[in-house]
PDB file of C-alpha atoms and ligand atoms in Angstrom:
ATOM      1  CA  MET G   1      29.985 -37.799 -52.844  1.00  0.00           C
ATOM      2  CA  ILE G   2      30.076 -35.239 -50.047  1.00  0.00           C
ATOM      3  CA  ASP G   3      27.283 -33.908 -47.882  1.00  0.00           C
ATOM      4  CA  THR G   4      28.582 -30.514 -46.752  1.00  0.00           C
ATOM      5  CA  HIS G   5      25.770 -29.904 -44.290  1.00  0.00           C
ATOM      6  CA  ALA G   6      24.144 -32.731 -42.347  1.00  0.00           C
ATOM      7  CA  HIS G   7      22.985 -32.385 -38.744  1.00  0.00           C
ATOM      8  CA  ILE G   8      23.739 -35.925 -37.719  1.00  0.00           C
ATOM      9  CA  ASN G   9      23.997 -34.349 -34.250  1.00  0.00           C
ATOM     10  CA  HIS G  10      20.213 -33.749 -34.282  1.00  0.00           C
ATOM     11  CA  ASP G  11      17.992 -35.798 -31.955  1.00  0.00           C
ATOM     12  CA  LEU G  12      15.710 -36.751 -34.877  1.00  0.00           C
ATOM     13  CA  LEU G  13      18.613 -38.669 -36.436  1.00  0.00           C
ATOM     14  CA  LYS G  14      19.494 -40.633 -33.299  1.00  0.00           C
ATOM     15  CA  PRO G  15      17.484 -43.698 -34.399  1.00  0.00           C
ATOM     16  CA  TYR G  16      19.265 -43.630 -37.777  1.00  0.00           C
ATOM     17  CA  LEU G  17      22.805 -43.093 -36.544  1.00  0.00           C
ATOM     18  CA  ASN G  18      23.996 -46.668 -37.146  1.00  0.00           C
ATOM     19  CA  GLU G  19      22.642 -46.607 -40.681  1.00  0.00           C
ATOM     20  CA  ILE G  20      24.207 -43.182 -41.339  1.00  0.00           C
ATOM     21  CA  VAL G  21      27.593 -44.311 -40.039  1.00  0.00           C
ATOM     22  CA  ASP G  22      27.399 -47.451 -42.158  1.00  0.00           C
ATOM     23  CA  ASP G  23      26.581 -45.306 -45.214  1.00  0.00           C
ATOM     24  CA  LEU G  24      29.729 -43.252 -44.708  1.00  0.00           C
ATOM     25  CA  LYS G  25      31.519 -45.811 -46.877  1.00  0.00           C
ATOM     26  CA  ASN G  26      29.751 -44.182 -49.861  1.00  0.00           C
ATOM     27  CA  PHE G  27      30.960 -40.696 -48.910  1.00  0.00           C
ATOM     28  CA  GLU G  28      34.288 -38.966 -49.159  1.00  0.00           C
ATOM     29  CA  CYS G  29      33.323 -37.039 -46.069  1.00  0.00           C
ATOM     30  CA  LEU G  30      30.429 -35.408 -44.305  1.00  0.00           C
ATOM     31  CA  ILE G  31      30.342 -32.051 -42.546  1.00  0.00           C
ATOM     32  CA  CYS G  32      28.275 -31.731 -39.416  1.00  0.00           C
ATOM     33  CA  PRO G  33      27.486 -28.127 -38.428  1.00  0.00           C
ATOM     34  CA  SER G  34      26.305 -27.122 -34.961  1.00  0.00           C
ATOM     35  CA  TYR G  35      23.544 -24.719 -34.038  1.00  0.00           C
ATOM     36  CA  ASP G  36      23.409 -24.577 -30.216  1.00  0.00           C
ATOM     37  CA  LYS G  37      25.609 -25.391 -27.229  1.00  0.00           C
ATOM     38  CA  LYS G  38      24.554 -29.033 -27.053  1.00  0.00           C
ATOM     39  CA  THR G  39      25.170 -29.747 -30.738  1.00  0.00           C
ATOM     40  CA  CYS G  40      28.585 -28.071 -30.503  1.00  0.00           C
ATOM     41  CA  GLU G  41      29.437 -30.712 -27.911  1.00  0.00           C
ATOM     42  CA  THR G  42      27.970 -33.575 -29.973  1.00  0.00           C
ATOM     43  CA  THR G  43      29.813 -32.416 -33.085  1.00  0.00           C
ATOM     44  CA  LEU G  44      33.118 -32.522 -31.197  1.00  0.00           C
ATOM     45  CA  GLU G  45      32.301 -36.029 -30.023  1.00  0.00           C
ATOM     46  CA  PHE G  46      31.391 -37.199 -33.554  1.00  0.00           C
ATOM     47  CA  VAL G  47      34.485 -35.803 -35.264  1.00  0.00           C
ATOM     48  CA  LYS G  48      36.561 -37.688 -32.727  1.00  0.00           C
ATOM     49  CA  THR G  49      34.660 -40.933 -33.264  1.00  0.00           C
ATOM     50  CA  TYR G  50      34.146 -41.026 -37.038  1.00  0.00           C
ATOM     51  CA  ASP G  51      37.035 -40.543 -39.456  1.00  0.00           C
ATOM     52  CA  LYS G  52      34.938 -39.195 -42.300  1.00  0.00           C
ATOM     53  CA  VAL G  53      32.987 -36.732 -40.191  1.00  0.00           C
ATOM     54  CA  PHE G  54      34.229 -33.142 -39.957  1.00  0.00           C
ATOM     55  CA  GLY G  55      32.503 -30.387 -38.058  1.00  0.00           C
ATOM     56  CA  ALA G  56      31.657 -26.738 -37.658  1.00  0.00           C
ATOM     57  CA  LEU G  57      30.842 -24.886 -34.442  1.00  0.00           C
ATOM     58  CA  SER G  58      28.656 -21.890 -33.693  1.00  0.00           C
ATOM     59  CA  ILE G  59      25.305 -20.621 -32.447  1.00  0.00           C
ATOM     60  CA  HIS G  60      22.380 -20.278 -34.865  1.00  0.00           C
ATOM     61  CA  PRO G  61      20.342 -17.028 -34.910  1.00  0.00           C
ATOM     62  CA  LEU G  62      17.295 -18.903 -33.548  1.00  0.00           C
ATOM     63  CA  GLU G  63      19.314 -20.361 -30.642  1.00  0.00           C
ATOM     64  CA  LEU G  64      20.626 -17.127 -29.163  1.00  0.00           C
ATOM     65  CA  LYS G  65      19.423 -18.243 -25.719  1.00  0.00           C
ATOM     66  CA  ASP G  66      22.657 -20.290 -25.674  1.00  0.00           C
ATOM     67  CA  TRP G  67      24.862 -17.335 -26.493  1.00  0.00           C
ATOM     68  CA  ASN G  68      26.994 -16.108 -23.585  1.00  0.00           C
ATOM     69  CA  GLU G  69      30.629 -15.539 -22.690  1.00  0.00           C
ATOM     70  CA  GLU G  70      31.111 -19.156 -21.631  1.00  0.00           C
ATOM     71  CA  THR G  71      29.736 -20.563 -24.904  1.00  0.00           C
ATOM     72  CA  LYS G  72      31.805 -18.112 -26.896  1.00  0.00           C
ATOM     73  CA  ASN G  73      34.976 -19.188 -25.099  1.00  0.00           C
ATOM     74  CA  PHE G  74      34.083 -22.844 -25.492  1.00  0.00           C
ATOM     75  CA  ILE G  75      33.607 -22.462 -29.256  1.00  0.00           C
ATOM     76  CA  GLU G  76      36.699 -20.319 -29.651  1.00  0.00           C
ATOM     77  CA  LYS G  77      38.889 -22.841 -27.872  1.00  0.00           C
ATOM     78  CA  ASN G  78      37.595 -25.768 -29.951  1.00  0.00           C
ATOM     79  CA  LEU G  79      37.977 -24.063 -33.315  1.00  0.00           C
ATOM     80  CA  ASN G  80      41.585 -25.228 -33.027  1.00  0.00           C
ATOM     81  CA  ASN G  81      40.486 -28.863 -33.253  1.00  0.00           C
ATOM     82  CA  LYS G  82      41.994 -30.253 -36.439  1.00  0.00           C
ATOM     83  CA  LYS G  83      38.648 -31.654 -37.578  1.00  0.00           C
ATOM     84  CA  ILE G  84      36.676 -28.458 -37.066  1.00  0.00           C
ATOM     85  CA  VAL G  85      36.761 -26.949 -40.543  1.00  0.00           C
ATOM     86  CA  ALA G  86      34.457 -23.915 -40.230  1.00  0.00           C
ATOM     87  CA  VAL G  87      32.440 -21.644 -37.975  1.00  0.00           C
ATOM     88  CA  GLY G  88      28.794 -22.459 -38.560  1.00  0.00           C
ATOM     89  CA  GLU G  89      26.010 -22.318 -38.914  1.00  0.00           C
ATOM     90  CA  TYR G  90      25.242 -18.733 -37.960  1.00  0.00           C
ATOM     91  CA  GLY G  91      23.698 -15.645 -39.508  1.00  0.00           C
ATOM     92  CA  PHE G  92      20.299 -13.974 -39.702  1.00  0.00           C
ATOM     93  CA  ASP G  93      16.809 -15.479 -39.496  1.00  0.00           C
ATOM     94  CA  TYR G  94      13.749 -13.217 -39.725  1.00  0.00           C
ATOM     95  CA  HIS G  95      11.303 -15.994 -40.461  1.00  0.00           C
ATOM     96  CA  TYR G  96       9.694 -16.303 -37.044  1.00  0.00           C
ATOM     97  CA  GLN G  97       8.222 -13.387 -35.070  1.00  0.00           C
ATOM     98  CA  PRO G  98       9.436 -11.862 -32.878  1.00  0.00           C
ATOM     99  CA  PHE G  99      13.099 -11.566 -33.778  1.00  0.00           C
ATOM    100  CA  ASP G 100      15.746  -9.215 -32.509  1.00  0.00           C
ATOM    101  CA  LYS G 101      17.672  -7.767 -35.435  1.00  0.00           C
ATOM    102  CA  THR G 102      20.162  -5.947 -33.242  1.00  0.00           C
ATOM    103  CA  LYS G 103      21.006  -9.008 -31.184  1.00  0.00           C
ATOM    104  CA  GLN G 104      21.264 -11.203 -34.289  1.00  0.00           C
ATOM    105  CA  GLU G 105      23.713  -8.806 -35.883  1.00  0.00           C
ATOM    106  CA  GLU G 106      25.728  -8.459 -32.708  1.00  0.00           C
ATOM    107  CA  VAL G 107      26.235 -12.226 -32.419  1.00  0.00           C
ATOM    108  CA  PHE G 108      26.794 -12.524 -36.170  1.00  0.00           C
ATOM    109  CA  LEU G 109      29.626 -10.007 -36.034  1.00  0.00           C
ATOM    110  CA  ILE G 110      31.287 -11.643 -33.044  1.00  0.00           C
ATOM    111  CA  GLN G 111      31.247 -15.034 -34.768  1.00  0.00           C
ATOM    112  CA  LEU G 112      32.522 -13.493 -38.004  1.00  0.00           C
ATOM    113  CA  GLU G 113      35.463 -12.147 -36.048  1.00  0.00           C
ATOM    114  CA  MET G 114      36.022 -15.531 -34.392  1.00  0.00           C
ATOM    115  CA  ALA G 115      36.227 -17.095 -37.854  1.00  0.00           C
ATOM    116  CA  LYS G 116      38.800 -14.563 -38.886  1.00  0.00           C
ATOM    117  CA  LYS G 117      40.900 -15.135 -35.761  1.00  0.00           C
ATOM    118  CA  ALA G 118      40.831 -18.894 -36.359  1.00  0.00           C
ATOM    119  CA  ASN G 119      41.398 -18.396 -40.092  1.00  0.00           C
ATOM    120  CA  LEU G 120      38.312 -20.463 -40.923  1.00  0.00           C
ATOM    121  CA  PRO G 121      35.476 -20.012 -43.424  1.00  0.00           C
ATOM    122  CA  SER G 122      31.891 -19.497 -42.265  1.00  0.00           C
ATOM    123  CA  ILE G 123      28.709 -21.423 -42.946  1.00  0.00           C
ATOM    124  CA  PHE G 124      25.967 -18.809 -43.121  1.00  0.00           C
ATOM    125  CA  HIS G 125      22.311 -19.444 -42.341  1.00  0.00           C
ATOM    126  CA  ILE G 126      20.309 -16.612 -43.934  1.00  0.00           C
ATOM    127  CA  ARG G 127      16.526 -16.793 -43.968  1.00  0.00           C
ATOM    128  CA  ASP G 128      14.323 -13.910 -45.118  1.00  0.00           C
ATOM    129  CA  ALA G 129      17.207 -11.604 -44.283  1.00  0.00           C
ATOM    130  CA  PHE G 130      19.501 -11.314 -47.305  1.00  0.00           C
ATOM    131  CA  ASP G 131      19.447  -7.501 -47.430  1.00  0.00           C
ATOM    132  CA  ASP G 132      20.593  -7.001 -43.827  1.00  0.00           C
ATOM    133  CA  PHE G 133      23.136  -9.806 -44.163  1.00  0.00           C
ATOM    134  CA  PHE G 134      24.730  -8.298 -47.260  1.00  0.00           C
ATOM    135  CA  VAL G 135      24.914  -4.827 -45.694  1.00  0.00           C
ATOM    136  CA  SER G 136      26.379  -6.165 -42.473  1.00  0.00           C
ATOM    137  CA  LEU G 137      28.953  -8.304 -44.264  1.00  0.00           C
ATOM    138  CA  LYS G 138      29.912  -5.437 -46.564  1.00  0.00           C
ATOM    139  CA  ASN G 139      30.412  -3.112 -43.598  1.00  0.00           C
ATOM    140  CA  ASN G 140      32.637  -5.662 -41.890  1.00  0.00           C
ATOM    141  CA  PHE G 141      34.334  -7.123 -44.907  1.00  0.00           C
ATOM    142  CA  SER G 142      37.795  -6.894 -43.340  1.00  0.00           C
ATOM    143  CA  ASN G 143      36.716  -9.715 -40.991  1.00  0.00           C
ATOM    144  CA  PHE G 144      35.471 -11.942 -43.796  1.00  0.00           C
ATOM    145  CA  THR G 145      37.541 -15.072 -44.375  1.00  0.00           C
ATOM    146  CA  GLY G 146      35.246 -16.851 -46.828  1.00  0.00           C
ATOM    147  CA  GLY G 147      31.725 -18.147 -46.487  1.00  0.00           C
ATOM    148  CA  VAL G 148      28.998 -20.291 -47.948  1.00  0.00           C
ATOM    149  CA  LEU G 149      25.304 -19.500 -48.117  1.00  0.00           C
ATOM    150  CA  HIS G 150      24.012 -22.832 -46.944  1.00  0.00           C
ATOM    151  CA  CYS G 151      20.558 -24.063 -48.018  1.00  0.00           C
ATOM    152  CA  PHE G 152      20.285 -21.263 -50.547  1.00  0.00           C
ATOM    153  CA  ASP G 153      16.698 -20.102 -50.880  1.00  0.00           C
ATOM    154  CA  GLY G 154      17.125 -16.680 -52.491  1.00  0.00           C
ATOM    155  CA  THR G 155      16.729 -15.126 -55.922  1.00  0.00           C
ATOM    156  CA  ILE G 156      19.159 -14.906 -58.837  1.00  0.00           C
ATOM    157  CA  GLN G 157      19.793 -11.316 -57.745  1.00  0.00           C
ATOM    158  CA  ASP G 158      20.762 -12.503 -54.222  1.00  0.00           C
ATOM    159  CA  ALA G 159      23.020 -15.119 -55.777  1.00  0.00           C
ATOM    160  CA  LYS G 160      24.655 -12.477 -57.950  1.00  0.00           C
ATOM    161  CA  ILE G 161      25.448 -10.249 -54.970  1.00  0.00           C
ATOM    162  CA  ALA G 162      26.765 -13.249 -53.045  1.00  0.00           C
ATOM    163  CA  LEU G 163      29.004 -14.361 -55.899  1.00  0.00           C
ATOM    164  CA  ASP G 164      30.348 -10.833 -56.335  1.00  0.00           C
ATOM    165  CA  MET G 165      31.294 -10.844 -52.649  1.00  0.00           C
ATOM    166  CA  GLY G 166      33.155 -14.123 -53.057  1.00  0.00           C
ATOM    167  CA  LEU G 167      30.653 -16.400 -51.340  1.00  0.00           C
ATOM    168  CA  MET G 168      29.976 -20.004 -52.277  1.00  0.00           C
ATOM    169  CA  ILE G 169      26.385 -21.186 -52.716  1.00  0.00           C
ATOM    170  CA  SER G 170      25.105 -24.473 -51.358  1.00  0.00           C
ATOM    171  CA  PHE G 171      21.930 -26.204 -52.518  1.00  0.00           C
ATOM    172  CA  THR G 172      19.688 -28.697 -50.706  1.00  0.00           C
ATOM    173  CA  GLY G 173      16.794 -30.982 -51.567  1.00  0.00           C
ATOM    174  CA  ILE G 174      14.370 -28.054 -51.792  1.00  0.00           C
ATOM    175  CA  THR G 175      15.740 -27.542 -55.308  1.00  0.00           C
ATOM    176  CA  THR G 176      13.972 -30.803 -56.271  1.00  0.00           C
ATOM    177  CA  PHE G 177      10.541 -29.637 -55.070  1.00  0.00           C
ATOM    178  CA  LYS G 178       8.010 -29.313 -57.866  1.00  0.00           C
ATOM    179  CA  LYS G 179       7.176 -25.658 -57.252  1.00  0.00           C
ATOM    180  CA  ARG G 180      10.787 -24.471 -56.907  1.00  0.00           C
ATOM    181  CA  GLU G 181      11.543 -23.864 -60.550  1.00  0.00           C
ATOM    182  CA  ASP G 182      13.041 -20.553 -59.373  1.00  0.00           C
ATOM    183  CA  LEU G 183      15.796 -22.394 -57.504  1.00  0.00           C
ATOM    184  CA  ARG G 184      16.549 -24.556 -60.524  1.00  0.00           C
ATOM    185  CA  ASP G 185      17.051 -21.299 -62.438  1.00  0.00           C
ATOM    186  CA  VAL G 186      19.479 -20.178 -59.724  1.00  0.00           C
ATOM    187  CA  ILE G 187      21.430 -23.438 -60.135  1.00  0.00           C
ATOM    188  CA  LYS G 188      21.662 -22.793 -63.881  1.00  0.00           C
ATOM    189  CA  TYR G 189      22.925 -19.289 -63.139  1.00  0.00           C
ATOM    190  CA  VAL G 190      25.629 -20.060 -60.557  1.00  0.00           C
ATOM    191  CA  PRO G 191      28.979 -21.185 -62.056  1.00  0.00           C
ATOM    192  CA  LEU G 192      29.762 -24.796 -61.279  1.00  0.00           C
ATOM    193  CA  ASP G 193      32.964 -23.926 -59.431  1.00  0.00           C
ATOM    194  CA  ARG G 194      30.968 -21.856 -56.892  1.00  0.00           C
ATOM    195  CA  ILE G 195      28.532 -24.596 -55.899  1.00  0.00           C
ATOM    196  CA  MET G 196      28.452 -26.984 -52.936  1.00  0.00           C
ATOM    197  CA  LEU G 197      25.803 -29.607 -52.192  1.00  0.00           C
ATOM    198  CA  GLU G 198      24.137 -30.696 -48.977  1.00  0.00           C
ATOM    199  CA  THR G 199      21.044 -32.232 -47.423  1.00  0.00           C
ATOM    200  CA  ASP G 200      20.551 -30.130 -44.253  1.00  0.00           C
ATOM    201  CA  SER G 201      19.405 -33.433 -42.692  1.00  0.00           C
ATOM    202  CA  PRO G 202      17.171 -34.186 -40.843  1.00  0.00           C
ATOM    203  CA  TYR G 203      14.997 -31.650 -42.704  1.00  0.00           C
ATOM    204  CA  LEU G 204      14.156 -30.979 -46.346  1.00  0.00           C
ATOM    205  CA  ALA G 205      14.337 -34.475 -47.790  1.00  0.00           C
ATOM    206  CA  PRO G 206      14.455 -34.194 -51.595  1.00  0.00           C
ATOM    207  CA  GLU G 207      11.914 -35.712 -53.959  1.00  0.00           C
ATOM    208  CA  PRO G 208      10.867 -38.536 -53.987  1.00  0.00           C
ATOM    209  CA  PHE G 209      11.465 -38.666 -50.225  1.00  0.00           C
ATOM    210  CA  ARG G 210       9.845 -35.324 -49.432  1.00  0.00           C
ATOM    211  CA  GLY G 211       8.225 -35.263 -45.998  1.00  0.00           C
ATOM    212  CA  LYS G 212      10.353 -38.098 -44.627  1.00  0.00           C
ATOM    213  CA  VAL G 213      13.255 -37.694 -42.240  1.00  0.00           C
ATOM    214  CA  CYS G 214      16.135 -36.566 -44.420  1.00  0.00           C
ATOM    215  CA  LEU G 215      19.283 -38.696 -44.364  1.00  0.00           C
ATOM    216  CA  PRO G 216      22.707 -37.744 -45.787  1.00  0.00           C
ATOM    217  CA  LYS G 217      22.426 -40.437 -48.487  1.00  0.00           C
ATOM    218  CA  TYR G 218      19.661 -38.393 -50.128  1.00  0.00           C
ATOM    219  CA  VAL G 219      22.297 -35.883 -51.216  1.00  0.00           C
ATOM    220  CA  LYS G 220      22.490 -38.159 -54.250  1.00  0.00           C
ATOM    221  CA  GLN G 221      19.158 -36.725 -55.446  1.00  0.00           C
ATOM    222  CA  VAL G 222      20.641 -33.227 -55.301  1.00  0.00           C
ATOM    223  CA  TYR G 223      23.722 -34.375 -57.237  1.00  0.00           C
ATOM    224  CA  GLU G 224      21.455 -35.887 -59.895  1.00  0.00           C
ATOM    225  CA  LEU G 225      19.387 -32.738 -60.284  1.00  0.00           C
ATOM    226  CA  VAL G 226      22.434 -30.466 -60.513  1.00  0.00           C
ATOM    227  CA  GLY G 227      24.137 -32.838 -62.971  1.00  0.00           C
ATOM    228  CA  ASN G 228      21.094 -32.667 -65.239  1.00  0.00           C
ATOM    229  CA  LEU G 229      20.712 -28.892 -65.006  1.00  0.00           C
ATOM    230  CA  LYS G 230      24.400 -28.290 -65.649  1.00  0.00           C
ATOM    231  CA  ASN G 231      24.592 -30.984 -68.284  1.00  0.00           C
ATOM    232  CA  VAL G 232      27.582 -32.767 -66.740  1.00  0.00           C
ATOM    233  CA  THR G 233      28.048 -36.437 -65.933  1.00  0.00           C
ATOM    234  CA  GLN G 234      27.769 -37.545 -62.319  1.00  0.00           C
ATOM    235  CA  GLU G 235      31.447 -38.433 -62.420  1.00  0.00           C
ATOM    236  CA  ASN G 236      32.516 -34.964 -63.523  1.00  0.00           C
ATOM    237  CA  LEU G 237      30.108 -33.311 -61.116  1.00  0.00           C
ATOM    238  CA  ASP G 238      31.405 -35.402 -58.257  1.00  0.00           C
ATOM    239  CA  GLU G 239      34.967 -34.413 -59.079  1.00  0.00           C
ATOM    240  CA  GLN G 240      34.110 -30.712 -59.310  1.00  0.00           C
ATOM    241  CA  ILE G 241      32.064 -30.628 -56.096  1.00  0.00           C
ATOM    242  CA  THR G 242      34.849 -32.396 -54.212  1.00  0.00           C
ATOM    243  CA  LYS G 243      37.338 -29.865 -55.544  1.00  0.00           C
ATOM    244  CA  ASN G 244      35.097 -26.932 -54.550  1.00  0.00           C
ATOM    245  CA  THR G 245      34.537 -28.366 -51.090  1.00  0.00           C
ATOM    246  CA  LYS G 246      38.243 -28.948 -50.460  1.00  0.00           C
ATOM    247  CA  ASN G 247      39.160 -25.481 -51.721  1.00  0.00           C
ATOM    248  CA  PHE G 248      36.586 -23.936 -49.454  1.00  0.00           C
ATOM    249  CA  PHE G 249      37.181 -25.919 -46.247  1.00  0.00           C
ATOM    250  CA  LYS G 250      40.953 -25.588 -46.182  1.00  0.00           C
ATOM    251  CA  LYS G 251      41.359 -27.809 -43.119  1.00  0.00           C
ATOM    252  CA  LEU G 252      39.496 -30.658 -44.759  1.00  0.00           C
ATOM    253  CA  VAL G 253      41.861 -33.599 -45.301  1.00  0.00           C
ATOM    254  CA  ILE G 254      40.269 -36.302 -47.441  1.00  0.00           C
TER     255      ILE G 254
HETATM  256 ZN1   ZN E   1      21.616 -26.472 -41.012  1.00  0.00          ZN
END
């Protein structure tokens, strides 16, 4: 079992950290993405401390207050760390007013280029902004060195465009929510070798834990759902997801 996206660097998970670390025995590995300057630092600390924890560094579109030359240099320098396996999570988020499209794209493009320079894949956070993301990525495709749409919350049509561009698609616990039949249809649509699974802890705990603080161990509920929808055993699913994850995060040694 792998959780490809768990913010164990988030303050909400501080009281659970011992339990999470103890649970790592049930995981092949866990990937901890950053979203602001502080979590970039915590991620670096965690990958040093915990064998099974790997990390990603970048600034999230809702944390652009942290974006400056110093942060950029700090991230760039640490992308060389052998346990930093991606640039992420970054992208576009138009969910909360007001947002600055121009600024979001500017920082997106700089981080895309950083990923290329470091020869790393990207973990993309895209919320209510698929159209602009696809256009921007298409226009700058020469800088694209692989990417995953984390916490996928789009339509089958969005998934189709993403797959055609070579992206991976990652699903969270929201796919277990009663009203999200649409996302279960997306899971049925996406080929199994293009899927990764995650919790996005501490948010989005799957059913039957919905509303609670989400912990990485709940990724099991996402594995179960996907296994059922794809009609594969948990053993085969586990094997395939591990293979996908290792192919995608080339620096991942597990
Ligand atoms: Zn996240």
